[in-house]
PDB file of C-alpha atoms in Angstrom:
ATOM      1  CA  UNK A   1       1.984 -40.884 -14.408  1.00 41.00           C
ATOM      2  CA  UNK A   2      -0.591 -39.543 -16.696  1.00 41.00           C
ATOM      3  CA  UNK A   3      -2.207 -36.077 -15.608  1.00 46.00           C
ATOM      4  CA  UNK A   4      -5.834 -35.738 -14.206  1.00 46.00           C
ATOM      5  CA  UNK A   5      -8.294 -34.944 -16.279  1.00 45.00           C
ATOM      6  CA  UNK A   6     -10.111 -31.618 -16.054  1.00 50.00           C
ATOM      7  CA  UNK A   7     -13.443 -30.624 -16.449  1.00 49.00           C
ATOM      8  CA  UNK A   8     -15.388 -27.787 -15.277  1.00 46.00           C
ATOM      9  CA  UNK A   9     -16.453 -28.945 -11.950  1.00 52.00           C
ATOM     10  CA  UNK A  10     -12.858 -30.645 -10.892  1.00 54.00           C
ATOM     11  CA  UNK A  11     -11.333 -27.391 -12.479  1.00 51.00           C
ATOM     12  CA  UNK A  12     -13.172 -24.810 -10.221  1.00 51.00           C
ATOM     13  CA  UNK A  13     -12.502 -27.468  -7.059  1.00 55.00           C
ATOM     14  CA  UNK A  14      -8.315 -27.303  -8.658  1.00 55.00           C
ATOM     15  CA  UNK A  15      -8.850 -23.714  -8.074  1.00 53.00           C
ATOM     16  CA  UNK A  16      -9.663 -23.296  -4.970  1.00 53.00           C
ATOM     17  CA  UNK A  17      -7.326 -26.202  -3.613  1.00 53.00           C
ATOM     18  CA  UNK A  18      -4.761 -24.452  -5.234  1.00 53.00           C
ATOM     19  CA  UNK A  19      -5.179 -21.036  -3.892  1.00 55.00           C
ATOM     20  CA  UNK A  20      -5.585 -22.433  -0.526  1.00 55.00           C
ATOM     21  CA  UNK A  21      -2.060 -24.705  -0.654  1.00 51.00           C
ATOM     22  CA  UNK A  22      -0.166 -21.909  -2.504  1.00 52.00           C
ATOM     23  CA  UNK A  23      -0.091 -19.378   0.466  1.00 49.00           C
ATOM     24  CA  UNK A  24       2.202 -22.300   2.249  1.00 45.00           C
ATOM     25  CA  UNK A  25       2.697 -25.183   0.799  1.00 40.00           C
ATOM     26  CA  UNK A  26       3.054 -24.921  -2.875  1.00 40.00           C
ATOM     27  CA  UNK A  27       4.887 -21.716  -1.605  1.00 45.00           C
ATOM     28  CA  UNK A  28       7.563 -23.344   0.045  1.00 42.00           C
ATOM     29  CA  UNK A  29       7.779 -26.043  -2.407  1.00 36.00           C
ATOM     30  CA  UNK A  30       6.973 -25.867  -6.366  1.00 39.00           C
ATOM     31  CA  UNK A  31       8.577 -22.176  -6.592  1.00 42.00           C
ATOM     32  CA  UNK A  32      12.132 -24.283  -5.641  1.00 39.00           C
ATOM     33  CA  UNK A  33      12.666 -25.949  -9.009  1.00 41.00           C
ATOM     34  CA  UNK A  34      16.148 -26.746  -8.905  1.00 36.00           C
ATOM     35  CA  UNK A  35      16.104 -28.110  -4.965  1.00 36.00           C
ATOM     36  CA  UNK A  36      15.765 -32.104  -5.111  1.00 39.00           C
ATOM     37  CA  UNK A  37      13.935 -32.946  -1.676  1.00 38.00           C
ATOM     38  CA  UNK A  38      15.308 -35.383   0.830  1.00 40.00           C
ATOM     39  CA  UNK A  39      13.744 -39.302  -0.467  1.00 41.00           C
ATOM     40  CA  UNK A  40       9.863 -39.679   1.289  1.00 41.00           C
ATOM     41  CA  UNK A  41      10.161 -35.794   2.161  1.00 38.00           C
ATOM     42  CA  UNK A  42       6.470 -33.734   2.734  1.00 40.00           C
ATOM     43  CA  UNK A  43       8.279 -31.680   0.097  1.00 40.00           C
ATOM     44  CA  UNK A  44       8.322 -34.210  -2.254  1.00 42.00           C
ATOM     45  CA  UNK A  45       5.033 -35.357  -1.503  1.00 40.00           C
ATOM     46  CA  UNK A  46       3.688 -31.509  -2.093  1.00 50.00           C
ATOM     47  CA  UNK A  47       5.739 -31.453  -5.616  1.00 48.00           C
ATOM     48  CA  UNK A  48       4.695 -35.163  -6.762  1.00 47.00           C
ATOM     49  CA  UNK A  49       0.942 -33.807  -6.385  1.00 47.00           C
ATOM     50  CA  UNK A  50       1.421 -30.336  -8.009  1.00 45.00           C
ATOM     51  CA  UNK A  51       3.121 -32.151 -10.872  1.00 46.00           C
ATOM     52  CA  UNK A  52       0.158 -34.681 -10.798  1.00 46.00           C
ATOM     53  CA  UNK A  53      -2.610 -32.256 -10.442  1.00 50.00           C
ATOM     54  CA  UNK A  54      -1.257 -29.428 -12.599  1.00 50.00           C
ATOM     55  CA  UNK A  55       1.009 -30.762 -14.902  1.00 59.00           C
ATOM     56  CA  UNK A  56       4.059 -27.718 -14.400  1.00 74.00           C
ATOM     57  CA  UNK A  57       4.145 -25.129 -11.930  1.00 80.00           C
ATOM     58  CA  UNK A  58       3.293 -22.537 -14.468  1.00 82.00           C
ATOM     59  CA  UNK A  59      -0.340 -24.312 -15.182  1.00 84.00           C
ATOM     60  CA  UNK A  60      -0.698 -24.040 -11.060  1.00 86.00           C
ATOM     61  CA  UNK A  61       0.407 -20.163 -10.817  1.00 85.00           C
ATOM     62  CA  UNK A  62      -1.900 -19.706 -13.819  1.00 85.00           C
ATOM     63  CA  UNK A  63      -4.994 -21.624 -12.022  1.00 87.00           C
ATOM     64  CA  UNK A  64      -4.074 -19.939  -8.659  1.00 87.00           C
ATOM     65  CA  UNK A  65      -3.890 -16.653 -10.792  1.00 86.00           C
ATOM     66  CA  UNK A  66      -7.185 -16.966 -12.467  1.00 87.00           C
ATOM     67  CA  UNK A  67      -9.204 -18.422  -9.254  1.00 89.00           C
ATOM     68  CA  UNK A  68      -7.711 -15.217  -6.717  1.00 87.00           C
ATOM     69  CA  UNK A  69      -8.749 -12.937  -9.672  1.00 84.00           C
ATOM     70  CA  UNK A  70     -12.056 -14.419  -9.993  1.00 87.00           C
ATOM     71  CA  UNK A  71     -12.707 -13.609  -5.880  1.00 87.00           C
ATOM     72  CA  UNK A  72     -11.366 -10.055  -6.047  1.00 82.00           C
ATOM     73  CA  UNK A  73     -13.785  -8.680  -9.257  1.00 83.00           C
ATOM     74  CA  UNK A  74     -16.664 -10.755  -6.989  1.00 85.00           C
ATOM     75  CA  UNK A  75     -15.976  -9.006  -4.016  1.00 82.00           C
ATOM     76  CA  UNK A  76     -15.485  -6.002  -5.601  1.00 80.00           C
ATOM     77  CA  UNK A  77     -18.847  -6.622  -7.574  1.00 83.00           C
ATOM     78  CA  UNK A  78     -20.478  -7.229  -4.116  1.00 85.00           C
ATOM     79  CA  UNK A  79     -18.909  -4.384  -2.383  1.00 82.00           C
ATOM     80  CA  UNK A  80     -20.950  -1.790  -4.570  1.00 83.00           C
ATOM     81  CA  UNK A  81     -23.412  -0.079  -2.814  1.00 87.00           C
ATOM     82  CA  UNK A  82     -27.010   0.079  -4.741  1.00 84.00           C
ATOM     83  CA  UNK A  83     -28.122   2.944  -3.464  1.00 87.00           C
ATOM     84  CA  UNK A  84     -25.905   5.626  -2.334  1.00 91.00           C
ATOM     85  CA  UNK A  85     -24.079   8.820  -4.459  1.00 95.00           C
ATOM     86  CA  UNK A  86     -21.197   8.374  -6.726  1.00 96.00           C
ATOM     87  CA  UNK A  87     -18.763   9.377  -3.978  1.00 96.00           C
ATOM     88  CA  UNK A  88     -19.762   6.941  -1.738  1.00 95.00           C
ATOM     89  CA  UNK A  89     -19.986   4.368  -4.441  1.00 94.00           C
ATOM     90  CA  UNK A  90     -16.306   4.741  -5.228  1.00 95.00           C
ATOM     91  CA  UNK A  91     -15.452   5.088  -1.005  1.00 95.00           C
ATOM     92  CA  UNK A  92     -17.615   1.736  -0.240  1.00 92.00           C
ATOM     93  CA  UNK A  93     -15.306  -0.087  -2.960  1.00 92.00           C
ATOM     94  CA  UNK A  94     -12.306   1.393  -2.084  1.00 94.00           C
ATOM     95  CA  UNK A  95     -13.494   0.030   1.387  1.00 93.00           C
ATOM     96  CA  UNK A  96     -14.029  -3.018   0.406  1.00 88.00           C
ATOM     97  CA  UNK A  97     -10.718  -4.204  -0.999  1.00 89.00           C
ATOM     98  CA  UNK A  98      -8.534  -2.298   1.666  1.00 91.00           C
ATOM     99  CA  UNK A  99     -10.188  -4.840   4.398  1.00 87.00           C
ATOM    100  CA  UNK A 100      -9.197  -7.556   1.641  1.00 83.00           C
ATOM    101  CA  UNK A 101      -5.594  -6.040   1.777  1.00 84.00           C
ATOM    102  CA  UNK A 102      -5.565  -6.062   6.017  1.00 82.00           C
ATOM    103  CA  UNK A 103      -6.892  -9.989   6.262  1.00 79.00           C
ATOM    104  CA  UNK A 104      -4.280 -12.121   5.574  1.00 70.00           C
ATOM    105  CA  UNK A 105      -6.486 -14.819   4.222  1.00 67.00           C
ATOM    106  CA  UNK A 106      -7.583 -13.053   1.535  1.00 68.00           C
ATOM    107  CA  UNK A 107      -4.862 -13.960  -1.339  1.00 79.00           C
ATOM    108  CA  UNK A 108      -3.833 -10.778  -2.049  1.00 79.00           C
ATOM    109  CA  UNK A 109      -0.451 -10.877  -1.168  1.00 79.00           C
ATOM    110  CA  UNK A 110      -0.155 -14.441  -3.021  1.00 85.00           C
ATOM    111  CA  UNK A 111      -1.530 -12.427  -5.839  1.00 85.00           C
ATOM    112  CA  UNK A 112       0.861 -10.145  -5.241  1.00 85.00           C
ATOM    113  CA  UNK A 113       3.920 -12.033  -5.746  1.00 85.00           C
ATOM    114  CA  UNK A 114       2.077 -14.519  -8.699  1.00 88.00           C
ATOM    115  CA  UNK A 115       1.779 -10.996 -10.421  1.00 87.00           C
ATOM    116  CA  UNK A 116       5.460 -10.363  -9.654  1.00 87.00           C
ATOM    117  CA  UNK A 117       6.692 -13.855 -11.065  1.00 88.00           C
ATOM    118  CA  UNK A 118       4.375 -13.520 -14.435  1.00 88.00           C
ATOM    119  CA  UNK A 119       6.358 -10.678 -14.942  1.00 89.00           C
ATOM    120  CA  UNK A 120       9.629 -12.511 -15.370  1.00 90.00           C
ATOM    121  CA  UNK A 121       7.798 -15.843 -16.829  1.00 89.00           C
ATOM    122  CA  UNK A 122       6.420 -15.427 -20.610  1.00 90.00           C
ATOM    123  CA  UNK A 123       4.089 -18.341 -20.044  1.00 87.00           C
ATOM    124  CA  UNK A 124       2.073 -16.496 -17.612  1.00 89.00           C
ATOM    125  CA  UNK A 125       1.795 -13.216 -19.544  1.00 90.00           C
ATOM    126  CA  UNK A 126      -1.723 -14.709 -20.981  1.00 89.00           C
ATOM    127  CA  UNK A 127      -2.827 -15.218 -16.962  1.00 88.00           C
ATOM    128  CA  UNK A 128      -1.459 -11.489 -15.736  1.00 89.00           C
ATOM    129  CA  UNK A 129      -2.568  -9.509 -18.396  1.00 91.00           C
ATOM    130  CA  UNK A 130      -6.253 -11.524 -17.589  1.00 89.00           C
ATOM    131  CA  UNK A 131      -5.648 -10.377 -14.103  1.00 87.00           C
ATOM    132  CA  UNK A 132      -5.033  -6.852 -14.994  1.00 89.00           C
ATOM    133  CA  UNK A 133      -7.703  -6.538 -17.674  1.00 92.00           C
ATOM    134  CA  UNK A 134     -10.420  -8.067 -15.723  1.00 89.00           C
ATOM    135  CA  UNK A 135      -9.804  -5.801 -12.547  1.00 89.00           C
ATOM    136  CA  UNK A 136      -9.683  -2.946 -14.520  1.00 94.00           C
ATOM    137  CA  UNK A 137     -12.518  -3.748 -16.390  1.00 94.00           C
ATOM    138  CA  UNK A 138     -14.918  -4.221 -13.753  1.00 91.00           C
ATOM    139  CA  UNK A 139     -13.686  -1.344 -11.765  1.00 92.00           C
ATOM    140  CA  UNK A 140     -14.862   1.252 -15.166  1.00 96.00           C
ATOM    141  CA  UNK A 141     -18.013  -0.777 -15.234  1.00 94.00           C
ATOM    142  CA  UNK A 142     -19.135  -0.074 -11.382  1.00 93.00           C
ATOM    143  CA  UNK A 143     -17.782   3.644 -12.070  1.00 96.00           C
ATOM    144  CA  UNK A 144     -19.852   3.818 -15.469  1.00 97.00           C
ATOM    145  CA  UNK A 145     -22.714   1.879 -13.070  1.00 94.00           C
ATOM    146  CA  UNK A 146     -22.380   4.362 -10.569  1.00 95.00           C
ATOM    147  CA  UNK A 147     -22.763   7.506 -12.687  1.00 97.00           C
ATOM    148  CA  UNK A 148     -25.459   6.692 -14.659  1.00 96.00           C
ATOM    149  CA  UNK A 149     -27.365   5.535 -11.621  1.00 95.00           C
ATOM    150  CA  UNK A 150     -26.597   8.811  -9.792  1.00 95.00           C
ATOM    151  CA  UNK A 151     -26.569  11.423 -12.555  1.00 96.00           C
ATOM    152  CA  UNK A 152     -22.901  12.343 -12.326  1.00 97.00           C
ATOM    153  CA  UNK A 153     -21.387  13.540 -14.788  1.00 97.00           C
ATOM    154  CA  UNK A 154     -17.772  11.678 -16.017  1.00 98.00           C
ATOM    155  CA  UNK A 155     -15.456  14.090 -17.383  1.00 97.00           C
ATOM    156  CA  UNK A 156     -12.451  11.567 -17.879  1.00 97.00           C
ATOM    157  CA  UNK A 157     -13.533   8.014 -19.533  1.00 98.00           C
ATOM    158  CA  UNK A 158     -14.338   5.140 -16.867  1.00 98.00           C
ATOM    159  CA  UNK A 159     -11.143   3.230 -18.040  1.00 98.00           C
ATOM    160  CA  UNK A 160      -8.696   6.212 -17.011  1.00 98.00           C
ATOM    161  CA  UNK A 161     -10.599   6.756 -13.903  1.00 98.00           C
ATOM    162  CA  UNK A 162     -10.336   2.779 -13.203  1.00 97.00           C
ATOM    163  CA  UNK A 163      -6.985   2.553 -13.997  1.00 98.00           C
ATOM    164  CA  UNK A 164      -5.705   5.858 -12.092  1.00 98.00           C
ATOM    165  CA  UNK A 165      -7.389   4.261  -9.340  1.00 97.00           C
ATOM    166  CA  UNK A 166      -5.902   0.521  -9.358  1.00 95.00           C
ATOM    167  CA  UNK A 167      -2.463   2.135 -10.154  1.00 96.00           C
ATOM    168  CA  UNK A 168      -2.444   4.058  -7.085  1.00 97.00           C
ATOM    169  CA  UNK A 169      -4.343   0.943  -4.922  1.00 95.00           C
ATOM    170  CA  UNK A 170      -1.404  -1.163  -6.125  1.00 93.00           C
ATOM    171  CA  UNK A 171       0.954   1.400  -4.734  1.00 93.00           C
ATOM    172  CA  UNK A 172      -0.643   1.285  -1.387  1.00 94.00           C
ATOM    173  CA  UNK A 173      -0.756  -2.486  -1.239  1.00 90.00           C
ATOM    174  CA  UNK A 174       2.884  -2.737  -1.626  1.00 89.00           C
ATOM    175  CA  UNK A 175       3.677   0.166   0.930  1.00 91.00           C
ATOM    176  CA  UNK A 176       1.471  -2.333   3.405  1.00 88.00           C
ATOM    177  CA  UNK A 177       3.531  -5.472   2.683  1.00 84.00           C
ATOM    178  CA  UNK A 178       6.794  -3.848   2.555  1.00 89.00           C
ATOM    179  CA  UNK A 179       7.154  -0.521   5.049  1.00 94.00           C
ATOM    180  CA  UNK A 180       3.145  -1.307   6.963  1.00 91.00           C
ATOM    181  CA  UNK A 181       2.611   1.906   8.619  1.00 95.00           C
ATOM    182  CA  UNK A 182      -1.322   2.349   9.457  1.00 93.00           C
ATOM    183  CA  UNK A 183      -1.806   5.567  10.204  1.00 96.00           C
ATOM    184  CA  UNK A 184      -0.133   6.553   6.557  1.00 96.00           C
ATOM    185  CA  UNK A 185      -1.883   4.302   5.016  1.00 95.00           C
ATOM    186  CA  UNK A 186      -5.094   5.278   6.033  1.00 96.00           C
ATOM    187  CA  UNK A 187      -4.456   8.959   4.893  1.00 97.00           C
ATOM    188  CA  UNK A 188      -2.994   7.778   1.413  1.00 97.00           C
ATOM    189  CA  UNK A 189      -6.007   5.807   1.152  1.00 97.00           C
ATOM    190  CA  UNK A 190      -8.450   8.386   2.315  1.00 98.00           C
ATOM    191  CA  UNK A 191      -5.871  10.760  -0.934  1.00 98.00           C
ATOM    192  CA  UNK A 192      -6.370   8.253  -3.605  1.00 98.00           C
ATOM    193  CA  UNK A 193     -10.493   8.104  -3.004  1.00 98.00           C
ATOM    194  CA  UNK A 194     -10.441  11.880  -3.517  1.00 98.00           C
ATOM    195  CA  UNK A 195      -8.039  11.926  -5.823  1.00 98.00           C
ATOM    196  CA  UNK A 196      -9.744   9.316  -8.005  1.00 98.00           C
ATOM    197  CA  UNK A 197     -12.863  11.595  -7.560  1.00 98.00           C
ATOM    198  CA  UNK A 198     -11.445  14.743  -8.101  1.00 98.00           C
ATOM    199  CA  UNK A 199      -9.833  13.487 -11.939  1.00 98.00           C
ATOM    200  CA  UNK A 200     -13.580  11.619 -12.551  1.00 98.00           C
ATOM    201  CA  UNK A 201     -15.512  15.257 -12.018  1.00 97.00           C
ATOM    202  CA  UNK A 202     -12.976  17.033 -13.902  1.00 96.00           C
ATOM    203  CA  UNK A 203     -11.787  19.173 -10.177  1.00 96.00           C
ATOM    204  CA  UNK A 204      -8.580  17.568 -10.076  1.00 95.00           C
ATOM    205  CA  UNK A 205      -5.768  20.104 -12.228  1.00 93.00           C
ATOM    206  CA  UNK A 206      -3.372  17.965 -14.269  1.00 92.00           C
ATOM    207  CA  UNK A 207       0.421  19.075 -14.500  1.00 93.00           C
ATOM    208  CA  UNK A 208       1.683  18.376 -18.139  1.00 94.00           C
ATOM    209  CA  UNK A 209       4.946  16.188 -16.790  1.00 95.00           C
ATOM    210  CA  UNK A 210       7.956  16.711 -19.463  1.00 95.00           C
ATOM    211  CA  UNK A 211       8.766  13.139 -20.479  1.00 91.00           C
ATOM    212  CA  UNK A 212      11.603  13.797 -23.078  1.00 86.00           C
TER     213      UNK A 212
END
């Protein structure tokens, strides 16, 4: 059976179809490659259509990918406060995607484990380093934003305070869907904010870690 075409419009509707069968269908079924499904299964059904609407499972990781990355630089884009300081800036946004983290809905955890399985799959490298780049990307922009708007001044480049940031949210995000402990989390939230602040206005004393 030949594969659906895709244009812009049916490609952005793929997307979001995709994201919202991945969490449990497509979960349970196109990441089992090597299972054959009982004859007239719902499993087969759910792998017939992937095949038919995606062509391989790596072109429906890669749209699911791209579509849950899309939503988070959005909401983080949205989440940005127009006029407050710099340190509330950077607490709103921090805000913003921890209540993404909490609601189940929200894809993170699919993206998550999609970011997990790139890791180990070549043909995704393309659609996680996208991921990566775009998040960090717009998370030096609304820093860069942020200071000019406020008059504060960077000491450490946007990019290094973006990515000291999303290393440490990352961190945090596994903690919750591993060893969830609120309380903790809250606090090692409420430590990477000031943290992230503290290296940004130049307060925060780095230790010269021997790596050889």
């Amino acid at each position: 059976m030949p594969r659906a075409p895709a244009g812009a419009g049916r490609r952005s509707g793929r997307r979001r179809a995709a994201a919202g069968r991945a969490g449990a269908g497509t979960r349970a079924t196109a990441t089992v490659p090597h299972r054959r499904p009982p004859s007239g299964s719902a499993v087969g059904v759910a792998q017939a259509t992937v095949h038919y609407t995606f062509g391989t499972k790596e072109d429906l990781y890669r749209e699911v990918m791209e579509h849950l990355t899309a939503e988070l630089i959005a909401q983080v884009e949205r989440a940005a406060p127009k006029d407050a300081g710099f340190e509330e800036t950077i607490a709103a946004l921090a805000g913003s995607l921890w209540r993404a983290v909490r609601e189940p809905a929200s894809g993170q955890q699919l993206l998550i484990e999609l970011t997990m399985l790139a890791l180990r799959t070549p043909s995704l490298d393309a659609a996680r380093q996208g991921h990566y780049r775009g998040v960090i990307e717009v998370t030096a922009r609304l820093v860069t934003e942020a200071a000019e708007r406020t008059g504060y001044r960077l000491v450490q480049p946007a990019e290094t305070v973006a990515r000291f940031f999303v290393a440490g949210f990352d961190g945090l995000m596994l903690q919750v869907l591993c060893v969830p402990d609120e309380a903790a989390e809250r606090v090692g939230l409420n430590a990477l904010v000031s943290a992230t602040l503290a290296l940004a206005g130049g307060r925060l004393e780095l230790m010269d870690v021997p790596l050889d």
